[in-house]
Amino acid sequence: MQIASDRHEYPAHWEADVVLRDGGTARVRPITVDDAERLVSFYEQVSDESKYYRFFAPYPRLSAKDVHRFTHHDFVDRVGLAATIGGEFIATVRYDRIGADGTPASAPADEAEVAFLVQDAHQGRGVASALLEHIGAVARERGIRRFAAEVLPANTKMIKVFTDAGYTQKRSFEDGVVRLEFDLEPTDRSMAVQYAREQRAEARSVQRLLAPGSVAVVGAGRTPGGVGRSVLDNLRDTGFTGRLYAVNKALGDGEKEIGGVAAFRSVRDIGGPVDLAVVAVPAERVPEIVTECGEHGVQGLVVVSAGYAESGPDGRERQRALVRHARAYGMRIIGPNAFGVINTSPDVRLNASLAPETPRPGRIGLFAQSGAIGVALLSRLHRRGGGVTGVTGVSTFVSSGNRADVSGNDVLQYWYEDPDTDVVLMYLESIGNPRKFTRLARRTAAAKPLVVVQGARHGAGPRGHAVRATRLPHATVSALLRQAGVIRVDTITELVDAGLLLARQPLPAGPRVAILGNSESLGLLTYDACLAEGLRPHPPLDLTTAASAADFHAALSRALADDTSDAVVVTAIPAVGEGSVGDAALAQALRSAAAATPSKPVLVVHVELGGLAAALSAATSTAPQAPTPTPAAPTPTIPTPAAPTPVAPAPRPGADTASATAPQAPAPQSRADTASATAPQAPAPQSRADTASATAPPLPEGAHLIPAYPASERAVRALAQAVAYAQWRRDAAEPGKVPEYDDIDERGAAALIDGLLARGQGLALGTAETCDLLGTYGIHVHRALPAPDPDTAAEAARTLGHPVALKATAPHLRHRADLGGVRLDLADEEQLRRAYTELTELFGAPEELRPVVQRMAPRGVDTVVRAVIDPAAGAVLSFGLAGPPSQLLGDMAHRLIPVTDRDATSLVRSIRTAPLLFGWRGSAPVDTPALEELMLRVSRLVHDHPEVVAVTLEPVVVAPHGVSVLGASVRLAPPPARDDLGPRTLPAY
């Protein structure tokens, strides 16, 4: 337990785990009075040169006075932080608040001197940069706005730490010392620097787990069977290129090997370094294993052991203790309850998982939070014949289990810069940090496709996933992911379908689709599917069942050369009879035509034509092919395909070339999450389609694989997703901007908010206060005057001017014109009084109705604009048509705030009922530019003032000229913490 030093409580919320530049981790925490011995020990390990740079003079040891000064802090004017590994200091930083004359001071002085000291053995790991972020956040919290530092000119490393941070700074040189002064307010550059450092560090931390030089399997059984032994066997049989060790505490005297692998009783007994440890022991033994690994210098752990958060509250606490324990030694964890990791690179060949067969090398990165789904995905990407051929394979695979530490965000950081991964497929059951995920997804999607399927969409996630709750419905989260460029699919079948197309075909330039094939009916089905998915298909070209391979080649060549088509779907059914096209011939015809025009995507729908899919893929397989028996009579083989099959013209050099010894993947176990791997399943027997001839000549370098699908709707859905993603990429290349408006009074709004919040922690504003606040941002709400009796209503109408509307604002009648609680176009006092009487007779006394009078707005379309700050996802702007479209059908569109002009334009057009705004069935188009400006102003208000946690404008009447805001509500609260603006930290669930 840490002890507070002087007059303030120990700030436990300053404690954090950080990832360093080399991928290791360190603990950052405040220095306290009980750290005296640690401080002295740390200082003794610092070189004389580093001490000289810190104190500007030889300073061999700390005096008792120094130790007291450096360990006694008030956590306001004097603060010290330490970076620790294994409980020992590796670096320190402190600030002392100073006044204008440079002497010690207290608030309101807002400047402080800052100084660092990093142990020589840990210099170059980014420790000082991480500490600067954290001490800067602490200083801002304590009212300090500026740091000053004095550095010797020869201390170039420390000068670089300050100058590279991205803060606004001044630099001077006097008396042989460089003086740096810099503001602590985050800038666009400082945030960009922080994000870049975060990406490099987290990517490196995952790389250490996926490309280790040595692996130890702790808990490997001496006899075949069991989880640990299965992982060991998989590593050995895959041909892991590094050093492999087995660890078994019960190893007998004289036993030196397990399964042909060098074996030891403890990790400590291993003579060489261990980069990765796979832990497969009972949960109660894991802590001692973590200690052994930490003391031996292991860099990371894959914990396949179960019995953690998925088992209940006790397991959840055990999981938290596991993460704290591992991070104390600088190690990261995949798991617990993990299925494992795979890296198919020929330089690594790592199968540290329970998957008995390693998938073929390829360009797809695969992440699954569920072991069962991970097995299913690997099997589908590996299978041939009745499923997906192995030609398009996997680069790396991570199944994170309870993802207590390493998460999808970390793996995204790695795949973003991984040259061996072209497409990312993710199965997610929970998103621990949606704000960060959308940020990383947007950046990744700009470089390579990211396809996501979410499980547990309509209920709580798995018990093992301890994540922050979001109040946003799943539909809203999905919309925000799509805004970030994520390709959202609903099933793992669609995940694979989209992944195969994106991995091996160019992105379409538009939605125009040519359809050709030898079945008129299948062509029409494909045409209908295109229309249903919002594509623009040309009428299908029927080549008839008598079409030859040459006919297919000629038709596909013409379609690809046609400037009015952006993609081509080829449909094929088996033909029986003399002269009918053979599978191999048809495959070669399609491949050669596609290779001649590689800029357009081609997809094949092969209903009940498994031989074609196999022939198309077999041409590039290097696996031994069994001879095809010659039947006595031409009897077509018609296996039933269950998943799409990529058609393979030629593999990319160095990619997708299956190992000559790679066996077929087994079918997934029904209870794969609890796989004991007691005996790997035998490979599935090959169908006759798998034995197709592989003698087709190779195509030119750069030719694309052609994905084939067993149903037209699956092919078209994958194509539609690719079209939408391609459009997003084009839009993202020219990002919009957040407009500036001259009439926005940001300071005036801030003053109003501060005054209102002084009343309490959370506040729903009244009508006048709402109008005043919105008015500072140029959002004008039509006045609504209360009408508690007919005479007051008549007076209000005279004030506002006829015609007016009379509305009941009781909660059960508000915004419910369908219930009759609104009377419109009241041209004079007589009509108003008659309407007042009707309302009170129909619904009750005025005290219940709460009637108001409002001047009539121009006729138009009633819409609703909302903004809300979600604690997990951030600020979200939503738009829809008022009434049943949004309330009953859920027809709302969503964008993350701040919204750009392009975002606002797309937001208006994203709802299904958008045609009502653009002249549907002869109606007058409304003023959508004015509507977009209104949404941009709401976005600016919420972005500039995070204390505005909710805004609702309803109804907003959009007329042919202008918009009228007839109702508004605003809620204020202290701004929620934004971890994306703070220093880099690992999540602590």
mmCIF file of C-alpha atoms in Angstrom, residues 200 246 317 386 394 624 637 651 665 739 741 889:
data_model
loop_
_atom_site.group_PDB
_atom_site.id
_atom_site.type_symbol
_atom_site.label_atom_id
_atom_site.label_comp_id
_atom_site.label_asym_id
_atom_site.label_seq_id
_atom_site.Cartn_x
_atom_site.Cartn_y
_atom_site.Cartn_z
ATOM 1 C CA ARG A 200 4.659 1.849 -32.822
ATOM 2 C CA ALA A 246 8.892 -27.919 -22.829
ATOM 3 C CA GLU A 317 -10.473 -10.962 -9.521
ATOM 4 C CA GLY A 386 -17.033 -28.114 -50.490
ATOM 5 C CA VAL A 394 -3.799 -16.472 -43.357
ATOM 6 C CA PRO A 624 0.733 -32.997 -54.445
ATOM 7 C CA THR A 637 -19.222 -34.883 -60.001
ATOM 8 C CA PRO A 651 -0.332 -16.628 -56.713
ATOM 9 C CA ALA A 665 -7.831 -28.640 -42.203
ATOM 10 C CA PRO A 739 -16.769 24.897 -40.938
ATOM 11 C CA TYR A 741 -19.166 30.390 -38.422
ATOM 12 C CA LEU A 889 -38.779 1.973 -37.641
#
